Amino acid sequence: MTTERTQVGIVGAGPAGLLLSHLLALRGVDSVLVENRSRAYCEARQRAGLLEDGTVKLLRATGLGARLDREGLEHGGIYLQFAGERHHLDFLGLTGGRAVTIYAQTEIVKDLIEARTAAGAALHFEVTGTEVADLDTDRPVLRYTDAGGHRHQVVCDAIAGCDGFHGACRPAMPDGLLQVVERSYPFGWLGILAEVPPSTDELIYCRHPNGFALHSMRSPQVSRLYLQVPADEDIDEWPDDRIWAELSTRFAVPGWELKQGPVTEKSVTPMRSFVAAPMRAGRLFLAGDAAHIVPPTGAKGLNLAVADVTVLADALTELARGRGTAAADAYSDACLERVWRASHFSWWMTTMLHVAGDAMDEQLMQSQLRYVTTSRAAATSLAENYVGYPPLKSHFI
Ligand code: PHB
């Protein structure tokens, strides 16, 4: 076994882990990042693709904006559709000029891996046997076996668990410490990527008696569409023709047509709300999906991960420079405030737009949608949450 030394050990090469290593490097803090998947897998994994304005500002301010500015699609609002009518919400007008940007998570991961690799960072893919230990000391240890079969031990000042919901870090927290609050929903999303120009200029969130549908996009040539289906739905029940027919039914409004094209990818994702607190035990800090999951309606997952590591980078910089633990001590509470705001918003958007309950639910949700599309106060509340609340603050922006 080889013993090495770094300041921050990072587990996971998703957006949280990669961005954390980037932010730390900009502040002169070393890290070693390990990931059990291959680089190709990390760069291909399809996730959401909607960035809050604070996320975009942070990426730009930290040198990650070049391709995002060329290829990202800025959206100043969304459409909400129900009872066969489509309504526009103007976020720019409602929030004093804040917008969101369509830029896929996989593209951010590619940009980050490229930037970190160019900077000579220690990124280790396809590792096995990842373990974190000595978390209650000020020299926690990260152990892993590299792709060549060699065992390593990395002595750190702190370890960041950015390894997702199924990762090894959350289970390494001391027994009895974590309070877990969770809910699963009786439906999931069947998502497709299709090689066809979007049939809309901005996203359409649609409530239909058959269930929710969402028209999103990845580029001027590629559409991303979702259908509410039962949580345990078998994807084989959904040949492409059936998907397009159902999308056309749910999105139908007079004088508008859904363009169809080759489906290049399809999958069913279950939906849950999950929060594990505190997000820190000793020198182990959880960030992103390792600590919390939101249902995808409103696309908060990636933005929450970015917000977590923005706070964490500051806290770990202070720790690594020997400037005390005040920021580290404040980390969990600071993140959880935003996590719960986003959890509420995602739950609210999900329940408002999905069909699951009885006739009473149907009327309540339609009333809520009518309120949001007719009252400026209600629309403003949706808009400020959608573009990101509270607005992201950091050392960099
Ligand atoms: C996506 O483009 O994947 C997306 C967009 C908005 C959402 C969820 C997912 O609310």
mmCIF file of C-alpha atoms and ligand atoms in Angstrom:
data_model
loop_
_atom_site.group_PDB
_atom_site.id
_atom_site.type_symbol
_atom_site.label_atom_id
_atom_site.label_comp_id
_atom_site.label_asym_id
_atom_site.label_seq_id
_atom_site.Cartn_x
_atom_site.Cartn_y
_atom_site.Cartn_z
ATOM 1 C CA MET A 1 0.000 0.000 0.000
ATOM 2 C CA THR A 2 1.275 3.460 -0.959
ATOM 3 C CA THR A 3 0.646 6.309 1.500
ATOM 4 C CA GLU A 4 0.052 9.792 0.088
ATOM 5 C CA ARG A 5 -0.909 13.147 1.538
ATOM 6 C CA THR A 6 -3.422 15.680 0.273
ATOM 7 C CA GLN A 7 -5.588 18.383 1.809
ATOM 8 C CA VAL A 8 -9.024 17.190 0.660
ATOM 9 C CA GLY A 9 -9.984 13.658 -0.374
ATOM 10 C CA ILE A 10 -12.994 13.684 -2.695
ATOM 11 C CA VAL A 11 -15.157 10.644 -3.421
ATOM 12 C CA GLY A 12 -17.155 10.858 -6.662
ATOM 13 C CA ALA A 13 -16.650 12.455 -10.093
ATOM 14 C CA GLY A 14 -20.110 13.859 -10.614
ATOM 15 C CA PRO A 15 -20.673 17.596 -10.786
ATOM 16 C CA ALA A 16 -20.323 17.999 -6.981
ATOM 17 C CA GLY A 17 -16.953 16.273 -6.613
ATOM 18 C CA LEU A 18 -15.436 17.685 -9.793
ATOM 19 C CA LEU A 19 -16.575 21.248 -9.114
ATOM 20 C CA LEU A 20 -15.332 21.025 -5.525
ATOM 21 C CA SER A 21 -11.865 19.970 -6.689
ATOM 22 C CA HIS A 22 -11.906 22.853 -9.195
ATOM 23 C CA LEU A 23 -12.989 25.487 -6.623
ATOM 24 C CA LEU A 24 -10.422 24.231 -4.112
ATOM 25 C CA ALA A 25 -7.658 24.356 -6.707
ATOM 26 C CA LEU A 26 -8.554 27.969 -7.524
ATOM 27 C CA ARG A 27 -7.980 28.722 -3.841
ATOM 28 C CA GLY A 28 -4.709 26.834 -3.694
ATOM 29 C CA VAL A 29 -6.032 23.749 -1.904
ATOM 30 C CA ASP A 30 -4.912 20.295 -3.144
ATOM 31 C CA SER A 31 -7.265 17.375 -3.544
ATOM 32 C CA VAL A 32 -7.308 13.765 -4.671
ATOM 33 C CA LEU A 33 -10.519 12.590 -6.334
ATOM 34 C CA VAL A 34 -11.541 8.942 -6.731
ATOM 35 C CA GLU A 35 -14.432 7.543 -8.771
ATOM 36 C CA ASN A 36 -15.434 3.927 -9.255
ATOM 37 C CA ARG A 37 -16.897 4.401 -12.748
ATOM 38 C CA SER A 38 -14.935 5.063 -15.927
ATOM 39 C CA ARG A 39 -14.427 8.554 -17.321
ATOM 40 C CA ALA A 40 -16.537 7.599 -20.366
ATOM 41 C CA TYR A 41 -19.417 6.483 -18.134
ATOM 42 C CA CYS A 42 -19.333 9.734 -16.122
ATOM 43 C CA GLU A 43 -19.339 11.769 -19.315
ATOM 44 C CA ALA A 44 -22.266 9.898 -20.869
ATOM 45 C CA ARG A 45 -24.658 9.637 -17.906
ATOM 46 C CA GLN A 46 -27.882 11.513 -18.824
ATOM 47 C CA ARG A 47 -29.267 13.777 -16.124
ATOM 48 C CA ALA A 48 -31.211 17.034 -15.991
ATOM 49 C CA GLY A 49 -30.003 20.058 -17.843
ATOM 50 C CA LEU A 50 -31.320 23.249 -16.337
ATOM 51 C CA LEU A 51 -29.075 25.731 -14.537
ATOM 52 C CA GLU A 52 -30.181 28.461 -12.146
ATOM 53 C CA ASP A 53 -28.724 31.905 -12.809
ATOM 54 C CA GLY A 54 -26.428 31.593 -9.771
ATOM 55 C CA THR A 55 -25.049 28.286 -11.084
ATOM 56 C CA VAL A 56 -24.286 29.914 -14.446
ATOM 57 C CA LYS A 57 -22.628 32.915 -12.778
ATOM 58 C CA LEU A 58 -20.457 30.656 -10.644
ATOM 59 C CA LEU A 59 -19.359 28.503 -13.604
ATOM 60 C CA ARG A 60 -18.495 31.638 -15.595
ATOM 61 C CA ALA A 61 -16.651 33.286 -12.705
ATOM 62 C CA THR A 62 -14.509 30.193 -12.207
ATOM 63 C CA GLY A 63 -13.382 29.806 -15.814
ATOM 64 C CA LEU A 64 -15.948 27.192 -16.885
ATOM 65 C CA GLY A 65 -18.146 29.440 -19.007
ATOM 66 C CA ALA A 66 -16.662 29.219 -22.516
ATOM 67 C CA ARG A 67 -18.702 26.330 -23.980
ATOM 68 C CA LEU A 68 -21.643 27.083 -21.690
ATOM 69 C CA ASP A 69 -21.828 30.595 -23.199
ATOM 70 C CA ARG A 70 -21.557 29.227 -26.751
ATOM 71 C CA GLU A 71 -23.968 26.316 -26.452
ATOM 72 C CA GLY A 72 -26.214 27.054 -23.463
ATOM 73 C CA LEU A 73 -29.763 28.196 -24.212
ATOM 74 C CA GLU A 74 -30.948 31.014 -21.979
ATOM 75 C CA HIS A 75 -34.657 30.841 -21.116
ATOM 76 C CA GLY A 76 -36.554 33.776 -19.641
ATOM 77 C CA GLY A 77 -39.611 31.771 -18.622
ATOM 78 C CA ILE A 78 -41.635 28.557 -18.918
ATOM 79 C CA TYR A 79 -45.061 27.470 -20.081
ATOM 80 C CA LEU A 80 -47.540 25.915 -17.665
ATOM 81 C CA GLN A 81 -50.293 23.911 -19.352
ATOM 82 C CA PHE A 82 -53.476 22.541 -17.775
ATOM 83 C CA ALA A 83 -57.139 22.149 -18.712
ATOM 84 C CA GLY A 84 -56.025 22.174 -22.361
ATOM 85 C CA GLU A 85 -54.590 25.714 -22.169
ATOM 86 C CA ARG A 86 -50.978 26.851 -22.262
ATOM 87 C CA HIS A 87 -49.902 29.866 -20.181
ATOM 88 C CA HIS A 88 -46.555 31.658 -20.201
ATOM 89 C CA LEU A 89 -44.690 32.695 -17.044
ATOM 90 C CA ASP A 90 -42.201 35.497 -17.672
ATOM 91 C CA PHE A 91 -39.367 34.953 -15.176
ATOM 92 C CA LEU A 92 -37.334 37.924 -16.433
ATOM 93 C CA GLY A 93 -40.211 40.274 -15.723
ATOM 94 C CA LEU A 94 -41.193 38.594 -12.453
ATOM 95 C CA THR A 95 -37.702 38.353 -10.916
ATOM 96 C CA GLY A 96 -36.076 41.565 -12.122
ATOM 97 C CA GLY A 97 -34.090 39.964 -14.909
ATOM 98 C CA ARG A 98 -33.089 36.510 -13.665
ATOM 99 C CA ALA A 99 -33.150 33.649 -16.179
ATOM 100 C CA VAL A 100 -32.263 29.954 -16.350
ATOM 101 C CA THR A 101 -30.005 28.193 -18.858
ATOM 102 C CA ILE A 102 -30.401 24.854 -20.591
ATOM 103 C CA TYR A 103 -27.005 23.118 -20.572
ATOM 104 C CA ALA A 104 -26.872 19.413 -19.842
ATOM 105 C CA GLN A 105 -25.235 18.060 -16.697
ATOM 106 C CA THR A 106 -23.147 15.696 -18.825
ATOM 107 C CA GLU A 107 -21.678 18.722 -20.640
ATOM 108 C CA ILE A 108 -20.714 20.312 -17.310
ATOM 109 C CA VAL A 109 -19.063 17.051 -16.285
ATOM 110 C CA LYS A 110 -17.092 16.963 -19.564
ATOM 111 C CA ASP A 111 -16.003 20.606 -19.137
ATOM 112 C CA LEU A 112 -14.937 19.954 -15.538
ATOM 113 C CA ILE A 113 -12.993 16.779 -16.321
ATOM 114 C CA GLU A 114 -11.219 18.597 -19.146
ATOM 115 C CA ALA A 115 -10.373 21.589 -16.932
ATOM 116 C CA ARG A 116 -9.148 19.425 -14.059
ATOM 117 C CA THR A 117 -7.134 17.160 -16.337
ATOM 118 C CA ALA A 118 -5.533 20.170 -18.066
ATOM 119 C CA ALA A 119 -4.590 21.511 -14.616
ATOM 120 C CA GLY A 120 -2.830 18.219 -13.836
ATOM 121 C CA ALA A 121 -5.306 17.242 -11.107
ATOM 122 C CA ALA A 122 -5.268 13.873 -9.384
ATOM 123 C CA LEU A 123 -8.448 12.278 -10.784
ATOM 124 C CA HIS A 124 -8.593 8.502 -10.458
ATOM 125 C CA PHE A 125 -11.343 6.667 -12.348
ATOM 126 C CA GLU A 126 -12.310 2.986 -12.122
ATOM 127 C CA VAL A 127 -11.102 2.582 -8.548
ATOM 128 C CA THR A 128 -12.464 -0.156 -6.274
ATOM 129 C CA GLY A 129 -12.621 -0.767 -2.536
ATOM 130 C CA THR A 130 -13.123 2.901 -1.607
ATOM 131 C CA GLU A 131 -13.079 3.370 2.182
ATOM 132 C CA VAL A 132 -13.064 6.408 4.448
ATOM 133 C CA ALA A 133 -11.734 6.112 8.015
ATOM 134 C CA ASP A 134 -10.474 8.059 11.044
ATOM 135 C CA LEU A 135 -13.224 10.620 10.485
ATOM 136 C CA ASP A 136 -13.192 11.750 14.120
ATOM 137 C CA THR A 137 -9.524 12.761 13.916
ATOM 138 C CA ASP A 138 -8.013 15.734 12.090
ATOM 139 C CA ARG A 139 -6.263 13.328 9.675
ATOM 140 C CA PRO A 140 -9.055 11.312 8.054
ATOM 141 C CA VAL A 141 -7.970 8.680 5.572
ATOM 142 C CA LEU A 142 -9.237 7.749 2.117
ATOM 143 C CA ARG A 143 -8.292 4.283 0.830
ATOM 144 C CA TYR A 144 -8.816 2.876 -2.647
ATOM 145 C CA THR A 145 -7.445 0.392 -5.132
ATOM 146 C CA ASP A 146 -6.474 1.913 -8.475
ATOM 147 C CA ALA A 147 -7.378 0.510 -11.894
ATOM 148 C CA GLY A 148 -4.046 -1.340 -11.941
ATOM 149 C CA GLY A 149 -4.856 -3.170 -8.669
ATOM 150 C CA HIS A 150 -2.567 -1.126 -6.417
ATOM 151 C CA ARG A 151 -3.878 -0.128 -2.964
ATOM 152 C CA HIS A 152 -3.506 3.523 -1.851
ATOM 153 C CA GLN A 153 -4.004 5.334 1.429
ATOM 154 C CA VAL A 154 -4.447 9.114 1.242
ATOM 155 C CA VAL A 155 -4.070 11.067 4.478
ATOM 156 C CA CYS A 156 -6.282 14.184 4.308
ATOM 157 C CA ASP A 157 -7.398 17.216 6.319
ATOM 158 C CA ALA A 158 -10.987 16.532 5.295
ATOM 159 C CA ILE A 159 -12.977 14.170 3.081
ATOM 160 C CA ALA A 160 -15.882 15.185 0.849
ATOM 161 C CA GLY A 161 -18.487 12.518 0.106
ATOM 162 C CA CYS A 162 -19.788 13.510 -3.335
ATOM 163 C CA ASP A 163 -20.593 9.920 -4.270
ATOM 164 C CA GLY A 164 -24.326 10.116 -4.793
ATOM 165 C CA PHE A 165 -27.297 8.454 -3.161
ATOM 166 C CA HIS A 166 -25.828 4.926 -3.400
ATOM 167 C CA GLY A 167 -22.277 5.909 -2.445
ATOM 168 C CA ALA A 168 -20.067 4.671 0.399
ATOM 169 C CA CYS A 169 -19.720 7.928 2.342
ATOM 170 C CA ARG A 170 -23.177 8.386 3.843
ATOM 171 C CA PRO A 171 -23.131 4.828 5.311
ATOM 172 C CA ALA A 172 -19.708 5.674 6.824
ATOM 173 C CA MET A 173 -21.284 8.327 9.053
ATOM 174 C CA PRO A 174 -21.354 7.247 12.742
ATOM 175 C CA ASP A 175 -24.299 5.035 13.733
ATOM 176 C CA GLY A 176 -27.280 6.930 15.023
ATOM 177 C CA LEU A 177 -26.107 10.347 13.856
ATOM 178 C CA LEU A 178 -28.162 10.794 10.692
ATOM 179 C CA GLN A 179 -31.783 11.821 10.747
ATOM 180 C CA VAL A 180 -33.326 10.720 7.470
ATOM 181 C CA VAL A 181 -36.573 12.188 6.179
ATOM 182 C CA GLU A 182 -37.929 10.702 2.977
ATOM 183 C CA ARG A 183 -40.896 10.192 0.724
ATOM 184 C CA SER A 184 -41.283 8.161 -2.421
ATOM 185 C CA TYR A 185 -43.865 9.022 -5.038
ATOM 186 C CA PRO A 186 -46.141 6.481 -6.736
ATOM 187 C CA PHE A 187 -44.953 7.590 -10.178
ATOM 188 C CA GLY A 188 -41.769 8.048 -12.156
ATOM 189 C CA TRP A 189 -40.624 9.749 -15.346
ATOM 190 C CA LEU A 190 -40.127 8.026 -18.649
ATOM 191 C CA GLY A 191 -37.527 10.270 -20.313
ATOM 192 C CA ILE A 192 -36.411 10.327 -23.932
ATOM 193 C CA LEU A 193 -33.736 12.113 -25.906
ATOM 194 C CA ALA A 194 -34.810 12.638 -29.503
ATOM 195 C CA GLU A 195 -33.034 13.955 -32.567
ATOM 196 C CA VAL A 196 -35.624 16.528 -33.443
ATOM 197 C CA PRO A 197 -35.651 20.312 -33.003
ATOM 198 C CA PRO A 198 -37.716 21.345 -29.954
ATOM 199 C CA SER A 199 -41.324 22.175 -30.782
ATOM 200 C CA THR A 200 -41.228 25.035 -28.274
ATOM 201 C CA ASP A 201 -38.995 28.012 -27.466
ATOM 202 C CA GLU A 202 -39.242 27.446 -23.682
ATOM 203 C CA LEU A 203 -40.021 24.427 -21.485
ATOM 204 C CA ILE A 204 -43.626 23.234 -21.265
ATOM 205 C CA TYR A 205 -44.797 21.736 -17.936
ATOM 206 C CA CYS A 206 -48.151 20.085 -18.596
ATOM 207 C CA ARG A 207 -50.842 18.596 -16.356
ATOM 208 C CA HIS A 208 -53.182 16.320 -18.316
ATOM 209 C CA PRO A 209 -55.795 13.811 -17.087
ATOM 210 C CA ASN A 210 -53.424 11.024 -18.310
ATOM 211 C CA GLY A 211 -50.554 12.449 -16.247
ATOM 212 C CA PHE A 212 -47.723 14.978 -16.335
ATOM 213 C CA ALA A 213 -45.597 15.700 -19.405
ATOM 214 C CA LEU A 214 -42.540 17.938 -19.815
ATOM 215 C CA HIS A 215 -41.048 19.241 -23.036
ATOM 216 C CA SER A 216 -37.418 20.210 -22.456
ATOM 217 C CA MET A 217 -34.460 20.343 -24.824
ATOM 218 C CA ARG A 218 -30.710 19.926 -25.065
ATOM 219 C CA SER A 219 -29.882 22.002 -28.152
ATOM 220 C CA PRO A 220 -31.593 23.509 -31.207
ATOM 221 C CA GLN A 221 -31.435 19.993 -32.708
ATOM 222 C CA VAL A 222 -32.164 17.762 -29.719
ATOM 223 C CA SER A 223 -35.340 17.518 -27.640
ATOM 224 C CA ARG A 224 -35.685 16.014 -24.172
ATOM 225 C CA LEU A 225 -39.199 14.894 -23.215
ATOM 226 C CA TYR A 226 -40.716 13.241 -20.174
ATOM 227 C CA LEU A 227 -43.967 11.420 -19.359
ATOM 228 C CA GLN A 228 -45.377 10.553 -15.949
ATOM 229 C CA VAL A 229 -45.668 6.746 -15.711
ATOM 230 C CA PRO A 230 -46.220 4.379 -12.763
ATOM 231 C CA ALA A 231 -43.100 4.101 -10.556
ATOM 232 C CA ASP A 232 -42.484 0.449 -11.483
ATOM 233 C CA GLU A 233 -43.222 0.867 -15.199
ATOM 234 C CA ASP A 234 -41.486 -1.548 -17.568
ATOM 235 C CA ILE A 235 -39.798 0.440 -20.340
ATOM 236 C CA ASP A 236 -40.566 -2.388 -22.788
ATOM 237 C CA GLU A 237 -44.234 -1.376 -22.540
ATOM 238 C CA TRP A 238 -43.271 1.848 -24.320
ATOM 239 C CA PRO A 239 -42.193 1.444 -27.938
ATOM 240 C CA ASP A 240 -41.325 4.788 -29.558
ATOM 241 C CA ASP A 241 -44.682 5.106 -31.368
ATOM 242 C CA ARG A 242 -46.574 4.816 -28.117
ATOM 243 C CA ILE A 243 -44.343 7.450 -26.474
ATOM 244 C CA TRP A 244 -44.898 9.963 -29.288
ATOM 245 C CA ALA A 245 -48.642 9.299 -29.346
ATOM 246 C CA GLU A 246 -48.926 9.842 -25.600
ATOM 247 C CA LEU A 247 -46.748 12.986 -25.687
ATOM 248 C CA SER A 248 -48.911 14.383 -28.517
ATOM 249 C CA THR A 249 -52.092 13.658 -26.536
ATOM 250 C CA ARG A 250 -50.859 15.279 -23.317
ATOM 251 C CA PHE A 251 -49.363 18.384 -24.965
ATOM 252 C CA ALA A 252 -52.252 18.965 -27.412
ATOM 253 C CA VAL A 253 -53.411 22.559 -27.804
ATOM 254 C CA PRO A 254 -55.142 23.953 -30.895
ATOM 255 C CA GLY A 255 -52.787 25.142 -33.625
ATOM 256 C CA TRP A 256 -49.634 23.528 -32.164
ATOM 257 C CA GLU A 257 -47.926 20.324 -33.206
ATOM 258 C CA LEU A 258 -45.286 18.167 -31.551
ATOM 259 C CA LYS A 259 -42.435 17.395 -33.965
ATOM 260 C CA GLN A 260 -41.236 13.778 -33.833
ATOM 261 C CA GLY A 261 -37.837 12.263 -34.572
ATOM 262 C CA PRO A 262 -35.539 9.318 -33.815
ATOM 263 C CA VAL A 263 -35.368 8.411 -30.105
ATOM 264 C CA THR A 264 -31.702 7.990 -29.148
ATOM 265 C CA GLU A 265 -32.137 7.113 -25.491
ATOM 266 C CA LYS A 266 -34.953 6.230 -23.110
ATOM 267 C CA SER A 267 -35.251 5.317 -19.448
ATOM 268 C CA VAL A 268 -37.596 5.323 -16.460
ATOM 269 C CA THR A 269 -36.519 7.152 -13.284
ATOM 270 C CA PRO A 270 -38.268 6.730 -9.954
ATOM 271 C CA MET A 271 -38.934 9.850 -7.896
ATOM 272 C CA ARG A 272 -38.191 10.503 -4.258
ATOM 273 C CA SER A 273 -37.600 13.252 -1.746
ATOM 274 C CA PHE A 274 -34.799 12.416 0.713
ATOM 275 C CA VAL A 275 -32.797 14.495 3.176
ATOM 276 C CA ALA A 276 -30.133 13.108 5.551
ATOM 277 C CA ALA A 277 -28.899 15.491 8.234
ATOM 278 C CA PRO A 278 -26.442 16.592 9.453
ATOM 279 C CA MET A 279 -24.345 16.734 6.281
ATOM 280 C CA ARG A 280 -21.140 16.472 8.285
ATOM 281 C CA ALA A 281 -19.614 14.125 10.857
ATOM 282 C CA GLY A 282 -16.164 15.114 12.126
ATOM 283 C CA ARG A 283 -13.994 15.548 9.032
ATOM 284 C CA LEU A 284 -16.429 13.902 6.591
ATOM 285 C CA PHE A 285 -18.659 16.295 4.650
ATOM 286 C CA LEU A 286 -21.490 15.097 2.382
ATOM 287 C CA ALA A 287 -22.495 17.115 -0.686
ATOM 288 C CA GLY A 288 -25.086 16.721 -3.437
ATOM 289 C CA ASP A 289 -27.092 13.488 -3.865
ATOM 290 C CA ALA A 290 -25.073 11.763 -1.114
ATOM 291 C CA ALA A 291 -27.077 13.873 1.340
ATOM 292 C CA HIS A 292 -30.306 14.754 -0.444
ATOM 293 C CA ILE A 293 -32.518 13.864 -3.406
ATOM 294 C CA VAL A 294 -35.340 15.936 -4.834
ATOM 295 C CA PRO A 295 -37.889 14.800 -7.404
ATOM 296 C CA PRO A 296 -36.813 16.179 -10.798
ATOM 297 C CA THR A 297 -39.737 18.567 -11.393
ATOM 298 C CA GLY A 298 -38.021 21.968 -11.374
ATOM 299 C CA ALA A 299 -34.528 20.508 -11.906
ATOM 300 C CA LYS A 300 -33.053 21.422 -8.540
ATOM 301 C CA GLY A 301 -30.731 18.436 -8.009
ATOM 302 C CA LEU A 302 -27.667 19.704 -9.866
ATOM 303 C CA ASN A 303 -28.163 23.269 -8.644
ATOM 304 C CA LEU A 304 -28.263 22.062 -5.034
ATOM 305 C CA ALA A 305 -25.055 20.102 -5.550
ATOM 306 C CA VAL A 306 -23.370 23.231 -6.927
ATOM 307 C CA ALA A 307 -24.613 25.290 -3.976
ATOM 308 C CA ASP A 308 -23.350 22.675 -1.472
ATOM 309 C CA VAL A 309 -19.832 22.591 -2.871
ATOM 310 C CA THR A 310 -19.705 26.365 -3.164
ATOM 311 C CA VAL A 311 -20.204 26.574 0.606
ATOM 312 C CA LEU A 312 -17.965 23.560 1.204
ATOM 313 C CA ALA A 313 -15.052 24.961 -0.811
ATOM 314 C CA ASP A 314 -14.957 28.011 1.477
ATOM 315 C CA ALA A 315 -15.232 25.897 4.624
ATOM 316 C CA LEU A 316 -12.515 23.443 3.558
ATOM 317 C CA THR A 317 -10.205 26.238 2.464
ATOM 318 C CA GLU A 318 -10.347 27.709 5.979
ATOM 319 C CA LEU A 319 -9.818 24.290 7.507
ATOM 320 C CA ALA A 320 -6.898 23.422 5.235
ATOM 321 C CA ARG A 321 -5.226 26.762 5.924
ATOM 322 C CA GLY A 322 -5.530 26.163 9.669
ATOM 323 C CA ARG A 323 -7.875 29.126 10.105
ATOM 324 C CA GLY A 324 -10.339 27.371 12.372
ATOM 325 C CA THR A 325 -13.512 25.371 12.041
ATOM 326 C CA ALA A 326 -16.225 28.060 12.138
ATOM 327 C CA ALA A 327 -17.177 27.651 8.470
ATOM 328 C CA ALA A 328 -16.961 23.860 8.682
ATOM 329 C CA ASP A 329 -19.192 23.942 11.765
ATOM 330 C CA ALA A 330 -21.732 26.086 9.904
ATOM 331 C CA TYR A 331 -21.652 23.970 6.698
ATOM 332 C CA SER A 332 -24.526 21.587 7.326
ATOM 333 C CA ASP A 333 -27.031 24.169 8.571
ATOM 334 C CA ALA A 334 -26.101 26.614 5.819
ATOM 335 C CA CYS A 335 -26.733 23.978 3.132
ATOM 336 C CA LEU A 336 -29.858 22.501 4.689
ATOM 337 C CA GLU A 337 -31.692 25.797 4.543
ATOM 338 C CA ARG A 338 -31.439 25.809 0.742
ATOM 339 C CA VAL A 339 -31.976 22.034 0.570
ATOM 340 C CA TRP A 340 -35.309 22.320 2.366
ATOM 341 C CA ARG A 341 -36.412 25.279 0.239
ATOM 342 C CA ALA A 342 -35.647 23.286 -2.901
ATOM 343 C CA SER A 343 -37.223 20.147 -1.423
ATOM 344 C CA HIS A 344 -40.424 22.030 -0.763
ATOM 345 C CA PHE A 345 -40.429 23.656 -4.209
ATOM 346 C CA SER A 346 -39.758 20.344 -5.967
ATOM 347 C CA TRP A 347 -42.471 18.579 -3.951
ATOM 348 C CA TRP A 348 -44.899 21.426 -4.664
ATOM 349 C CA MET A 349 -44.226 21.463 -8.417
ATOM 350 C CA THR A 350 -44.446 17.658 -8.463
ATOM 351 C CA THR A 351 -47.775 17.426 -6.646
ATOM 352 C CA MET A 352 -49.242 20.346 -8.590
ATOM 353 C CA LEU A 353 -48.416 18.802 -11.962
ATOM 354 C CA HIS A 354 -48.691 15.018 -11.494
ATOM 355 C CA VAL A 355 -51.903 13.038 -11.439
ATOM 356 C CA ALA A 356 -52.077 10.666 -8.475
ATOM 357 C CA GLY A 357 -54.960 11.478 -6.182
ATOM 358 C CA ASP A 358 -58.716 11.639 -6.196
ATOM 359 C CA ALA A 359 -61.225 14.159 -7.594
ATOM 360 C CA MET A 360 -60.478 16.500 -4.687
ATOM 361 C CA ASP A 361 -56.753 16.543 -5.528
ATOM 362 C CA GLU A 362 -57.570 17.190 -9.162
ATOM 363 C CA GLN A 363 -59.623 20.269 -8.323
ATOM 364 C CA LEU A 364 -57.117 21.544 -5.747
ATOM 365 C CA MET A 365 -54.215 21.252 -8.168
ATOM 366 C CA GLN A 366 -56.119 22.876 -11.022
ATOM 367 C CA SER A 367 -57.033 25.717 -8.690
ATOM 368 C CA GLN A 368 -53.379 26.096 -7.710
ATOM 369 C CA LEU A 369 -52.357 26.192 -11.380
ATOM 370 C CA ARG A 370 -55.032 28.764 -12.160
ATOM 371 C CA TYR A 371 -53.778 30.880 -9.246
ATOM 372 C CA VAL A 372 -50.147 30.695 -10.385
ATOM 373 C CA THR A 373 -51.108 31.680 -13.936
ATOM 374 C CA THR A 374 -53.407 34.588 -12.975
ATOM 375 C CA SER A 375 -51.889 36.132 -9.819
ATOM 376 C CA ARG A 376 -48.645 38.054 -10.152
ATOM 377 C CA ALA A 377 -47.849 37.318 -6.489
ATOM 378 C CA ALA A 378 -48.239 33.545 -6.977
ATOM 379 C CA ALA A 379 -46.323 33.604 -10.280
ATOM 380 C CA THR A 380 -43.495 35.578 -8.653
ATOM 381 C CA SER A 381 -43.162 32.973 -5.914
ATOM 382 C CA LEU A 382 -42.834 30.160 -8.464
ATOM 383 C CA ALA A 383 -40.407 32.224 -10.550
ATOM 384 C CA GLU A 384 -38.042 33.172 -7.718
ATOM 385 C CA ASN A 385 -37.824 29.573 -6.568
ATOM 386 C CA TYR A 386 -37.326 28.310 -10.120
ATOM 387 C CA VAL A 387 -34.441 30.687 -10.912
ATOM 388 C CA GLY A 388 -32.888 29.905 -7.505
ATOM 389 C CA TYR A 389 -33.684 30.928 -3.938
ATOM 390 C CA PRO A 390 -31.849 32.236 -2.091
ATOM 391 C CA PRO A 391 -29.639 33.659 -4.864
ATOM 392 C CA LEU A 392 -26.253 31.920 -4.734
ATOM 393 C CA LYS A 393 -23.493 33.829 -2.961
ATOM 394 C CA SER A 394 -19.863 32.837 -3.009
ATOM 395 C CA HIS A 395 -16.317 33.992 -2.770
ATOM 396 C CA PHE A 396 -16.249 33.912 -6.596
ATOM 397 C CA ILE A 397 -19.385 35.884 -7.593
HETATM 398 C C1 PHB B 1 -34.351 18.438 -18.255
HETATM 399 O O1 PHB B 1 -34.127 19.134 -19.266
HETATM 400 O O2 PHB B 1 -33.873 17.313 -18.133
HETATM 401 C C2 PHB B 1 -35.261 18.980 -17.233
HETATM 402 C C3 PHB B 1 -35.680 20.288 -17.323
HETATM 403 C C4 PHB B 1 -36.549 20.812 -16.366
HETATM 404 C C5 PHB B 1 -36.988 19.998 -15.332
HETATM 405 C C6 PHB B 1 -36.548 18.698 -15.225
HETATM 406 C C7 PHB B 1 -35.681 18.185 -16.179
HETATM 407 O O3 PHB B 1 -37.860 20.506 -14.438
#
